Coordinates of C-alpha atoms and ligand atoms in Angstrom, one line a residue:
M1 CA -63.9 -22.7 -24.7
W2 CA -67.4 -23.4 -25.5
W3 CA -68.0 -20.0 -25.6
R4 CA -65.4 -19.3 -28.5
S5 CA -68.2 -21.3 -30.9
A6 CA -71.4 -21.1 -28.8
V7 CA -74.9 -20.7 -30.6
I8 CA -76.9 -18.4 -28.2
Y9 CA -80.5 -17.8 -28.3
Q10 CA -81.6 -14.2 -26.9
V11 CA -84.9 -15.0 -25.0
Y12 CA -86.9 -11.5 -24.7
V13 CA -88.9 -13.0 -21.5
R14 CA -91.9 -10.8 -21.7
S15 CA -92.4 -12.1 -25.3
F16 CA -91.1 -16.0 -25.4
A17 CA -94.3 -17.8 -23.8
D18 CA -96.5 -17.0 -21.1
G19 CA -96.8 -19.8 -18.4
N20 CA -99.4 -18.4 -16.2
G21 CA -102.2 -16.8 -18.6
D22 CA -101.6 -13.1 -17.6
G23 CA -100.8 -12.3 -21.3
T24 CA -97.1 -11.7 -20.7
G25 CA -94.4 -14.3 -20.9
D26 CA -92.6 -15.4 -17.8
L27 CA -90.0 -18.1 -16.5
A28 CA -92.7 -20.8 -16.4
G29 CA -93.5 -20.3 -20.1
V30 CA -89.3 -20.4 -20.6
R31 CA -89.2 -23.8 -18.8
A32 CA -92.4 -25.4 -20.6
H33 CA -90.4 -24.8 -23.9
L34 CA -86.9 -25.6 -22.9
G35 CA -86.9 -28.6 -25.3
Y36 CA -87.6 -26.6 -28.3
L37 CA -84.7 -24.8 -27.6
R38 CA -82.8 -28.0 -27.2
D39 CA -84.2 -29.2 -30.6
L40 CA -83.2 -26.1 -32.0
G41 CA -79.6 -26.8 -30.9
V42 CA -78.7 -23.7 -29.1
D43 CA -76.0 -24.0 -26.5
A44 CA -76.8 -21.1 -24.3
I45 CA -79.8 -18.5 -23.5
W46 CA -79.4 -15.2 -23.1
F47 CA -82.1 -13.4 -20.9
T48 CA -83.0 -10.1 -21.2
P49 CA -83.5 -8.5 -17.6
W50 CA -85.9 -10.4 -15.7
Y51 CA -85.5 -8.4 -12.4
P52 CA -88.3 -6.6 -10.9
S53 CA -88.8 -3.3 -12.7
P54 CA -91.3 -0.7 -13.2
L55 CA -91.0 -1.7 -17.1
A56 CA -90.0 2.2 -18.0
D57 CA -87.7 0.7 -20.6
G58 CA -88.5 -2.9 -21.1
G59 CA -86.8 -3.9 -17.6
Y60 CA -84.0 -1.8 -18.4
D61 CA -84.7 0.1 -15.4
V62 CA -83.9 -2.5 -12.8
Q63 CA -85.2 -1.9 -9.2
D64 CA -83.6 -5.0 -7.4
Y65 CA -80.6 -7.2 -9.3
R66 CA -80.6 -10.1 -7.2
S67 CA -84.5 -10.7 -7.6
I68 CA -87.0 -11.9 -10.3
D69 CA -89.9 -9.4 -11.2
P70 CA -93.0 -11.3 -9.9
R71 CA -94.7 -10.6 -13.2
F72 CA -92.1 -13.3 -14.6
G73 CA -91.8 -15.6 -11.5
T74 CA -89.2 -16.2 -8.4
L75 CA -85.8 -16.5 -7.8
A76 CA -86.7 -20.3 -6.9
E77 CA -88.2 -20.5 -10.2
A78 CA -85.0 -18.8 -11.9
E79 CA -82.9 -21.1 -10.3
A80 CA -84.5 -24.1 -11.3
L81 CA -84.8 -23.1 -14.7
I82 CA -80.8 -22.7 -14.9
Q83 CA -80.3 -26.2 -13.9
E84 CA -82.9 -27.5 -16.0
A85 CA -81.5 -25.9 -19.1
L86 CA -78.0 -27.2 -17.8
A87 CA -79.4 -30.6 -17.6
L88 CA -80.2 -30.3 -21.4
G89 CA -76.7 -28.8 -22.4
I90 CA -77.7 -25.2 -22.2
R91 CA -76.1 -22.5 -20.4
T92 CA -77.8 -19.3 -19.0
I93 CA -76.5 -15.7 -19.7
V94 CA -78.0 -12.9 -17.7
D95 CA -78.1 -9.4 -18.3
V96 CA -76.8 -6.9 -16.3
V97 CA -77.6 -3.3 -16.5
P98 CA -74.7 -1.5 -14.8
N99 CA -74.9 2.2 -16.5
H100 CA -78.3 3.2 -14.6
V101 CA -80.8 1.8 -12.4
S102 CA -84.5 2.3 -11.9
D103 CA -85.8 5.7 -10.3
R104 CA -87.4 3.2 -7.7
H105 CA -84.2 1.6 -6.7
P106 CA -83.4 2.2 -3.3
W107 CA -80.2 3.9 -4.0
F108 CA -82.0 6.6 -5.6
Q109 CA -84.5 6.7 -3.5
A110 CA -82.2 7.4 -0.7
A111 CA -80.3 10.0 -3.0
L112 CA -83.5 12.0 -3.5
A113 CA -84.6 11.9 -0.1
A114 CA -80.8 12.9 1.3
G115 CA -80.9 16.0 -0.4
P116 CA -78.0 18.0 -2.1
G117 CA -74.4 17.6 -0.7
S118 CA -75.5 14.3 0.9
P119 CA -73.2 10.8 0.4
E120 CA -76.1 8.9 -1.0
R121 CA -76.2 11.6 -4.1
E122 CA -72.5 10.9 -5.0
R123 CA -73.6 7.5 -6.2
F124 CA -75.6 9.2 -9.3
W125 CA -74.5 12.6 -11.2
F126 CA -76.5 15.2 -9.2
H127 CA -75.5 18.5 -10.2
P128 CA -76.8 22.4 -9.9
G129 CA -78.0 23.9 -12.9
K130 CA -76.2 26.7 -14.8
G131 CA -77.5 30.4 -14.4
A132 CA -78.4 32.5 -11.6
D133 CA -81.1 30.2 -10.7
G134 CA -79.5 27.0 -11.6
G135 CA -82.7 26.5 -14.3
E136 CA -80.2 26.1 -17.3
I137 CA -79.3 22.4 -17.7
P138 CA -75.6 21.3 -17.0
T139 CA -74.7 20.0 -20.5
H140 CA -76.5 19.4 -23.5
W141 CA -75.5 15.6 -24.0
V142 CA -78.0 14.2 -26.2
S143 CA -79.7 10.7 -25.0
S144 CA -79.5 7.5 -27.2
F145 CA -83.7 7.9 -26.7
Q146 CA -83.3 11.6 -28.3
G147 CA -83.8 14.3 -26.1
E148 CA -81.9 16.1 -23.0
T149 CA -80.1 13.6 -20.5
W150 CA -80.8 15.9 -17.5
T151 CA -84.0 16.1 -15.2
R152 CA -84.5 19.0 -12.5
T153 CA -85.6 17.3 -9.2
T154 CA -87.7 19.0 -6.9
N155 CA -86.5 20.0 -3.1
P156 CA -88.6 18.6 -0.4
D157 CA -89.8 22.2 0.4
G158 CA -91.3 22.5 -3.3
T159 CA -88.4 24.6 -4.6
P160 CA -86.7 23.6 -7.6
G161 CA -83.0 21.3 -7.0
E162 CA -80.7 19.7 -8.6
W163 CA -80.3 18.2 -11.7
Y164 CA -79.6 14.4 -12.1
L165 CA -77.8 12.8 -15.2
H166 CA -79.5 10.0 -17.2
M167 CA -78.5 9.0 -20.5
F168 CA -81.7 7.2 -21.4
T169 CA -85.2 8.0 -19.6
P170 CA -85.5 10.1 -16.7
E171 CA -86.6 6.7 -15.2
Q172 CA -83.3 5.5 -15.6
P173 CA -80.8 7.6 -13.4
D174 CA -77.2 6.9 -14.4
L175 CA -74.6 5.7 -11.9
N176 CA -71.3 7.3 -10.8
W177 CA -69.0 4.7 -11.9
N178 CA -66.1 6.8 -10.0
H179 CA -67.6 5.8 -6.7
P180 CA -66.2 2.9 -5.0
D181 CA -69.7 1.7 -4.1
V182 CA -70.6 1.4 -7.5
R183 CA -68.2 -0.8 -8.0
R184 CA -68.3 -2.8 -5.2
E185 CA -71.9 -3.3 -5.6
H186 CA -71.8 -4.9 -9.6
E187 CA -68.9 -7.1 -8.6
D188 CA -71.2 -8.5 -6.1
I189 CA -74.0 -8.8 -8.4
L190 CA -71.9 -11.0 -10.6
R191 CA -70.9 -13.1 -7.7
F192 CA -74.7 -13.4 -7.0
W193 CA -75.4 -15.1 -10.4
F194 CA -72.4 -16.5 -10.6
D195 CA -73.3 -18.4 -7.6
R196 CA -76.3 -19.7 -8.9
G197 CA -74.6 -21.5 -12.1
V198 CA -74.8 -18.8 -14.9
A199 CA -72.4 -18.9 -17.3
G200 CA -72.3 -15.5 -18.1
V201 CA -73.5 -11.9 -18.5
R202 CA -74.3 -9.7 -21.1
I203 CA -73.4 -6.3 -20.2
D204 CA -76.0 -3.5 -20.9
S205 CA -74.8 -0.2 -22.3
A206 CA -71.1 -1.1 -21.5
A207 CA -69.3 1.8 -23.4
L208 CA -71.3 4.3 -21.2
L209 CA -70.6 3.5 -18.0
I210 CA -67.7 6.1 -17.2
K211 CA -68.5 10.1 -17.7
D212 CA -65.9 12.7 -17.9
A213 CA -66.5 14.5 -14.4
D214 CA -65.7 18.1 -16.0
L215 CA -69.1 17.7 -17.5
P216 CA -67.9 19.3 -21.0
E217 CA -70.0 19.5 -24.0
V218 CA -69.2 16.7 -26.4
G219 CA -66.4 18.1 -29.1
E220 CA -65.1 20.5 -26.4
K221 CA -62.2 17.7 -25.7
T222 CA -61.1 15.9 -28.8
G223 CA -59.5 12.8 -29.4
P224 CA -59.8 8.9 -28.5
G225 CA -61.2 8.5 -25.2
Q226 CA -62.3 12.0 -24.9
H227 CA -65.8 11.8 -25.2
P228 CA -67.7 13.1 -22.2
T229 CA -70.0 9.8 -22.1
E230 CA -68.7 7.3 -24.3
D231 CA -65.8 4.7 -24.7
R232 CA -63.8 6.2 -22.2
D233 CA -60.7 4.9 -21.7
E234 CA -61.1 4.2 -17.7
L235 CA -63.7 1.8 -18.5
H236 CA -61.3 -0.9 -19.5
D237 CA -60.3 -0.7 -15.9
V238 CA -63.8 -1.7 -14.5
Y239 CA -63.7 -4.5 -16.9
R240 CA -60.7 -6.0 -15.7
G241 CA -62.4 -5.8 -12.3
W242 CA -65.1 -7.9 -13.8
R243 CA -63.1 -10.2 -15.7
A244 CA -60.8 -11.0 -12.2
V245 CA -64.5 -12.2 -10.7
A246 CA -65.5 -14.2 -13.6
D247 CA -62.2 -15.9 -13.6
S248 CA -62.4 -16.5 -10.0
Y249 CA -65.1 -19.3 -10.7
P250 CA -64.6 -22.8 -11.9
G251 CA -65.5 -23.1 -15.6
T252 CA -65.5 -19.8 -18.0
R253 CA -67.9 -17.3 -16.9
V254 CA -68.2 -15.3 -19.7
L255 CA -68.3 -11.2 -20.0
V256 CA -70.4 -10.5 -23.1
G257 CA -70.6 -6.7 -23.9
E258 CA -73.0 -4.4 -25.7
V259 CA -70.3 -2.2 -27.1
W260 CA -71.6 0.0 -29.7
V261 CA -68.3 1.6 -30.6
P262 CA -67.9 2.4 -34.5
D263 CA -64.3 2.7 -34.4
I264 CA -63.1 -1.1 -34.5
E265 CA -59.6 -0.8 -33.1
R266 CA -61.6 0.8 -30.1
F267 CA -63.9 -2.0 -30.0
T268 CA -61.6 -4.6 -29.8
A269 CA -59.9 -3.2 -27.1
Y270 CA -62.5 -4.0 -24.8
L271 CA -61.6 -7.5 -25.7
R272 CA -58.1 -7.8 -24.6
P273 CA -57.5 -11.1 -22.5
D274 CA -58.1 -9.6 -19.0
E275 CA -61.2 -7.9 -20.0
M276 CA -64.6 -9.1 -21.6
H277 CA -64.6 -12.3 -23.4
T278 CA -66.6 -11.2 -26.4
A279 CA -68.7 -8.1 -27.3
F280 CA -71.6 -7.7 -30.1
N281 CA -70.4 -7.3 -33.6
F282 CA -72.8 -4.3 -34.6
D283 CA -70.7 -3.4 -37.5
F284 CA -72.2 -6.2 -39.4
L285 CA -75.9 -6.0 -38.0
T286 CA -76.0 -2.4 -39.8
R287 CA -74.8 -3.0 -43.2
P288 CA -76.9 -3.1 -46.0
W289 CA -77.7 -6.3 -48.0
S290 CA -74.6 -6.2 -50.5
A291 CA -72.1 -8.8 -50.9
D292 CA -69.3 -5.8 -51.0
A293 CA -70.5 -4.8 -47.4
F294 CA -70.5 -7.7 -46.1
R295 CA -67.2 -9.1 -47.2
T296 CA -65.7 -5.8 -46.4
S297 CA -67.2 -6.0 -42.8
I298 CA -66.4 -9.8 -42.3
A299 CA -62.8 -9.3 -43.1
A300 CA -62.3 -5.8 -41.2
T301 CA -63.8 -7.7 -37.9
L302 CA -61.9 -10.7 -38.3
A303 CA -58.7 -8.6 -38.8
A304 CA -59.7 -6.5 -35.6
H305 CA -60.1 -9.4 -33.3
A306 CA -57.1 -11.7 -34.4
P307 CA -54.7 -9.5 -32.2
V308 CA -56.5 -9.6 -29.1
G309 CA -57.3 -13.5 -29.4
A310 CA -61.0 -12.9 -28.9
P311 CA -63.7 -14.8 -31.2
S312 CA -66.0 -12.6 -33.3
T313 CA -69.7 -12.4 -32.9
W314 CA -72.4 -12.6 -35.4
V315 CA -75.5 -10.9 -34.9
L316 CA -78.6 -10.2 -37.3
S317 CA -80.9 -8.8 -34.8
N318 CA -82.1 -8.1 -31.2
H319 CA -84.6 -6.8 -29.4
D320 CA -83.6 -3.4 -30.2
V321 CA -83.4 -3.5 -34.1
T322 CA -85.7 -4.1 -37.1
R323 CA -86.1 -7.8 -37.6
P324 CA -84.1 -9.2 -40.4
V325 CA -87.1 -10.3 -42.9
T326 CA -88.4 -6.5 -42.9
R327 CA -84.8 -4.8 -43.0
Y328 CA -83.3 -7.0 -46.0
G329 CA -86.9 -6.4 -47.8
R330 CA -86.0 -2.5 -48.2
E331 CA -84.6 -0.5 -50.7
D332 CA -82.1 1.2 -47.9
S333 CA -81.5 -2.2 -45.9
A334 CA -78.9 -0.7 -43.8
F335 CA -79.4 -0.4 -40.0
A336 CA -79.5 2.7 -37.8
F337 CA -81.6 3.9 -35.0
L338 CA -82.1 7.4 -36.2
K339 CA -83.5 6.0 -39.6
K340 CA -86.6 4.4 -38.3
R341 CA -89.9 5.7 -39.3
F342 CA -93.4 4.8 -40.1
G343 CA -94.5 3.4 -43.5
V344 CA -90.9 2.4 -45.0
P345 CA -92.0 -0.2 -47.9
T346 CA -90.5 -3.4 -47.5
D347 CA -90.7 -6.5 -49.9
P348 CA -91.7 -9.2 -47.4
D349 CA -91.0 -12.3 -49.7
L350 CA -87.4 -11.0 -50.9
G351 CA -86.6 -9.6 -47.3
L352 CA -87.4 -13.5 -46.1
R353 CA -85.4 -15.0 -48.8
R354 CA -82.3 -12.9 -47.7
A355 CA -82.9 -13.2 -44.0
R356 CA -82.5 -16.9 -44.4
A357 CA -79.7 -16.9 -46.6
A358 CA -78.0 -14.3 -44.1
A359 CA -79.0 -16.6 -41.0
L360 CA -76.6 -19.4 -43.0
L361 CA -73.9 -16.9 -43.8
V362 CA -73.5 -15.9 -40.1
A363 CA -73.9 -19.4 -39.2
A364 CA -70.9 -20.4 -41.0
L365 CA -68.8 -17.8 -40.1
P366 CA -66.0 -18.2 -37.6
G367 CA -66.8 -17.1 -33.7
S368 CA -70.1 -17.3 -31.6
L369 CA -73.6 -16.6 -32.9
Y370 CA -76.4 -14.9 -31.8
I371 CA -80.3 -15.8 -32.2
Y372 CA -83.0 -13.5 -31.5
Q373 CA -86.0 -15.5 -30.4
G374 CA -88.6 -15.4 -33.7
D375 CA -85.7 -14.9 -36.0
E376 CA -85.7 -18.8 -36.5
L377 CA -89.6 -18.7 -37.7
G378 CA -88.6 -15.7 -40.1
L379 CA -90.9 -13.3 -38.1
P380 CA -91.0 -9.8 -39.7
E381 CA -91.1 -6.8 -37.8
V382 CA -94.6 -5.6 -37.0
E383 CA -95.0 -2.5 -38.0
D384 CA -98.8 -1.4 -37.7
L385 CA -99.4 -1.7 -34.0
P386 CA -102.0 0.7 -32.7
L387 CA -100.3 3.6 -31.7
E388 CA -101.7 3.8 -28.2
L389 CA -100.4 0.7 -27.3
I390 CA -96.8 1.5 -27.8
Q391 CA -94.9 1.3 -25.0
D392 CA -91.3 1.8 -25.9
P393 CA -89.9 5.2 -24.8
M394 CA -88.0 5.5 -27.8
H395 CA -91.0 6.1 -29.6
H396 CA -92.6 8.6 -27.0
R397 CA -89.1 10.4 -26.6
S398 CA -89.0 11.0 -30.7
G399 CA -92.3 12.9 -30.3
G400 CA -93.9 9.7 -32.1
I401 CA -91.9 9.9 -35.3
D402 CA -89.6 6.9 -34.4
P403 CA -91.8 3.7 -34.4
G404 CA -89.9 2.4 -31.6
R405 CA -88.9 -1.1 -31.0
D406 CA -91.9 -3.1 -29.9
G407 CA -92.3 -4.4 -33.6
C408 CA -89.7 -6.8 -32.7
R409 CA -90.9 -7.6 -29.4
I410 CA -94.2 -9.3 -30.2
P411 CA -95.0 -12.5 -28.3
L412 CA -93.9 -15.7 -30.1
P413 CA -96.4 -17.6 -32.2
W414 CA -96.6 -21.3 -30.9
A415 CA -99.3 -22.8 -32.3
G416 CA -102.9 -22.8 -33.7
S417 CA -104.5 -20.1 -36.3
E418 CA -105.6 -17.1 -34.4
P419 CA -103.9 -14.8 -31.4
P420 CA -102.8 -15.8 -29.1
F421 CA -101.3 -18.5 -30.9
G422 CA -100.4 -20.7 -28.1
F423 CA -98.4 -17.8 -26.6
S424 CA -100.8 -17.7 -23.7
P425 CA -104.1 -19.7 -23.0
A426 CA -106.9 -19.1 -25.8
G427 CA -108.8 -16.3 -25.2
T428 CA -106.0 -14.1 -23.5
R429 CA -104.7 -10.7 -24.6
T430 CA -101.2 -10.5 -24.8
W431 CA -99.2 -7.5 -23.9
L432 CA -98.9 -6.5 -27.3
P433 CA -101.0 -8.0 -30.0
Q434 CA -100.0 -10.5 -32.4
P435 CA -101.0 -10.0 -36.3
D436 CA -103.9 -12.4 -37.1
A437 CA -101.9 -13.7 -40.2
W438 CA -99.1 -15.2 -38.1
G439 CA -100.9 -18.5 -38.5
D440 CA -98.3 -19.7 -40.8
L441 CA -95.7 -18.8 -38.9
T442 CA -96.2 -20.8 -36.0
V443 CA -93.9 -22.9 -34.6
A444 CA -96.3 -26.1 -34.9
A445 CA -96.8 -25.0 -38.5
Q446 CA -93.4 -24.8 -39.3
E447 CA -92.3 -28.0 -37.9
G448 CA -94.6 -29.9 -40.4
D449 CA -92.9 -28.2 -43.2
P450 CA -89.3 -29.3 -44.4
A451 CA -89.0 -26.4 -46.2
S452 CA -90.0 -23.7 -43.2
T453 CA -87.6 -21.1 -41.6
L454 CA -87.2 -23.1 -38.5
N455 CA -86.4 -26.2 -40.3
L456 CA -83.9 -24.4 -42.1
Y457 CA -82.7 -22.8 -38.6
R458 CA -82.3 -26.8 -37.1
A459 CA -80.6 -28.2 -40.2
A460 CA -77.7 -25.3 -40.1
L461 CA -77.2 -25.6 -36.3
R462 CA -77.3 -29.5 -36.6
L463 CA -74.7 -29.4 -39.4
R464 CA -72.6 -26.5 -37.4
R465 CA -72.5 -28.9 -34.3
A466 CA -71.3 -31.7 -36.7
L467 CA -68.8 -30.2 -38.6
P468 CA -65.9 -29.3 -36.5
E469 CA -64.3 -26.6 -39.0
L470 CA -67.3 -24.4 -38.0
G471 CA -67.1 -21.9 -35.1
D472 CA -64.2 -20.7 -34.1
G473 CA -61.1 -21.3 -36.4
P474 CA -59.8 -19.7 -39.7
L475 CA -61.5 -18.8 -42.7
G476 CA -60.2 -18.6 -46.1
W477 CA -61.6 -16.3 -48.6
I478 CA -62.8 -17.8 -52.2
D479 CA -62.4 -15.4 -55.0
G480 CA -63.1 -15.1 -58.5
L481 CA -67.3 -16.1 -58.4
G482 CA -68.2 -12.4 -59.2
A483 CA -68.8 -9.2 -57.1
D484 CA -72.4 -10.2 -55.9
A485 CA -70.6 -13.0 -54.0
V486 CA -69.5 -13.7 -50.4
A487 CA -67.7 -17.3 -50.5
F488 CA -65.4 -18.7 -48.0
R489 CA -64.4 -21.9 -47.2
R490 CA -63.7 -23.3 -43.4
G491 CA -61.5 -26.1 -42.9
P492 CA -60.2 -28.6 -46.0
S493 CA -63.7 -29.7 -47.4
F494 CA -66.3 -27.0 -46.3
A495 CA -67.6 -23.8 -48.4
C496 CA -70.2 -21.3 -47.9
V497 CA -71.4 -19.2 -51.0
V498 CA -73.6 -16.3 -50.7
N499 CA -75.2 -14.9 -53.8
A500 CA -76.3 -11.5 -52.7
G501 CA -77.2 -10.2 -56.2
D502 CA -80.5 -11.0 -58.4
A503 CA -79.0 -13.1 -61.0
P504 CA -78.0 -17.0 -60.3
L505 CA -74.3 -17.9 -60.2
L506 CA -72.4 -20.9 -60.9
L507 CA -71.2 -22.6 -57.7
P508 CA -67.8 -23.8 -57.6
E509 CA -67.0 -27.3 -57.7
H510 CA -68.3 -29.6 -55.2
E511 CA -69.1 -32.8 -54.1
E512 CA -72.4 -31.9 -52.3
V513 CA -75.0 -29.5 -51.5
L514 CA -75.0 -29.6 -47.8
L515 CA -77.9 -27.2 -47.0
A516 CA -79.5 -24.0 -49.3
S517 CA -81.4 -21.2 -48.2
S518 CA -83.5 -21.4 -51.2
P519 CA -84.4 -24.4 -53.4
L520 CA -81.4 -24.7 -56.0
P521 CA -82.7 -25.0 -59.4
E522 CA -83.4 -28.8 -60.1
V523 CA -81.6 -28.9 -63.8
D524 CA -78.0 -28.6 -63.5
A525 CA -76.5 -25.5 -65.8
P526 CA -74.2 -26.5 -68.1
G527 CA -71.1 -26.4 -66.2
G528 CA -72.5 -27.1 -63.1
V529 CA -75.1 -26.2 -60.4
M530 CA -76.4 -22.8 -60.4
L531 CA -76.9 -20.5 -56.9
P532 CA -80.0 -18.3 -57.3
G533 CA -80.2 -14.9 -56.2
N534 CA -80.4 -14.2 -52.7
T535 CA -79.1 -17.4 -51.5
T536 CA -76.6 -19.3 -49.4
A537 CA -75.3 -22.6 -50.2
W538 CA -73.1 -24.8 -47.8
L539 CA -71.1 -26.9 -49.6
R540 CA -69.1 -29.8 -49.3
T541 CA -66.1 -29.8 -51.5
K542 CA -62.9 -31.9 -52.6
T543 CA -60.3 -31.6 -49.9
D544 CA -58.2 -28.7 -50.1
A545 CA -54.3 -29.4 -48.8
A546 CA -53.6 -25.8 -48.2
A547 CA -56.8 -25.6 -46.3
S548 CA -55.9 -29.0 -44.5
A549 CA -52.8 -27.3 -43.4
D550 CA -54.6 -24.1 -41.7
S551 CA -56.8 -26.2 -39.7
A552 CA -54.2 -28.3 -38.3
A553 CA -52.0 -24.9 -37.5
A554 CA -55.0 -23.6 -35.9
A555 CA -55.9 -26.7 -34.3
T556 CA -52.3 -27.0 -32.3
R557 CA -52.9 -23.7 -31.3
P558 CA -52.4 -23.3 -27.5
T559 CA -55.7 -22.3 -26.0
P560 CA -56.6 -21.7 -22.3
S561 CA -57.8 -24.8 -20.3
E562 CA -61.6 -25.7 -21.3
G563 CA -64.3 -24.2 -19.3
Ligands
NOJ1 C1 -79.3 -1.8 -24.6 C2 -80.9 -2.4 -24.4 O1 -80.4 -3.1 -25.2 C3 -82.3 -1.6 -24.5 O2 -83.2 -2.1 -25.0 C4 -81.8 -0.5 -23.4 O3 -83.1 0.5 -24.0 C5 -80.6 0.4 -23.3 N1 -79.4 -0.4 -23.4 C6 -80.7 1.1 -22.0 O4 -80.6 0.3 -21.3

């Protein structure tokens, strides 16, 4: 049951480490730094797509699901990497992208060539336009990348042809999941990677695969499961099929869904025992810095997961969202894609302080934990990239209003005092430029500083590993510490207290402070130790008999066999 408590580190391959000196991260770079991930204390790595791709959407436009992009390496290197990581106790999770393929994928190329009415086109959503000359778009569904979701093709004789559906960019045509070839192919892709020893898959855009074949406009049909492109009930059958494939392998091969579904009951429906194992908990990630918002989100998340028996996941960021250091330093610190703008002020010191406190909060919550590369270094979002270097289609499709996601995808700083900070050999231009001021944020600089964010993460993950009450299991709220506190106990003698306000609060009685995200005042206040604002502390408390009973009950609960 490793996955119920796992710490999973997300590697954005292009920006982790460059092994061949071309300015882009690659598998050689990852292999060279596996020791770093072992020392950090992670249980698994999730790799963002590493397949051959024109990179119209950073690799989420896949040309061949069974190979590695030559810029990143070879399949043999990926196989070696999976084994080397395993030898260090680190499992591998690969990213599969089932909703769409690259427009260079052989299926789409064949569909374009075969023309209207061909079986090749049935694997996608080709459709005649409306109106006398077919010039009107089939539906007005809006892309999550803004703009229209259909592009018109040109027939071989040069006349305007059918339209095809793409929920993202035109370079990412959507597959038709009602077609048996599509289902078979993806189950086969799962087997391909499971056969190579991967421990799980992260399922991209998992709630979008099925579309209403009647092509209604949004809102024409109402009620749960009736949206034309999102969270349709038929999806569950797809994931039951995937679960059967995963379960046919020894050990647990996990399905981790990227499920952006706001209704928490509909979200956890994907986690029923014969569907996915876990899904990213985006509810927490979108919440502002507020004790009330955190408590509400945590309580609702735990309550909704309990009936399906799935563990929660905790995610502060990923390659799509604003880095916590920058987000939590803003006056409005809630996250929403459509809110992203240039020039929104942030207080980086406050943001870092809160991001560190948030890291200890999520690491103490029940379930599995995701860490996006660079968060352990406290990297901020880079918000002043020269416009002409921005690659993300979210920026371009917004007409330049949305800064896009490149600011959280900057190559990691490893060592040294100037770019490329050991990411690439000295003098190399990295695919996105790093800020000159990142010298203090490098891994090398932080390793030598006991108070660094890297050392805070290392200490937290070490404790999480050492304390059996952390990870999966029950949580008991501690009340009475005031409106700004988020406080709970795990097991009989561990407590986590977050002070999300600015004024200090009195910590509850404890025997020892195990870890704190910011220094605690040296002089004890009358009555005990004060927890400063925007800080989290992990405490060893006196053994609580009621909590011991909870944990004993949890420990004796029957669980599926270990994998
Ligand atoms: C979600 C991925 O995380 C994101 O990066 C990508 O652009 C979309 N899905 C489309 O594949």
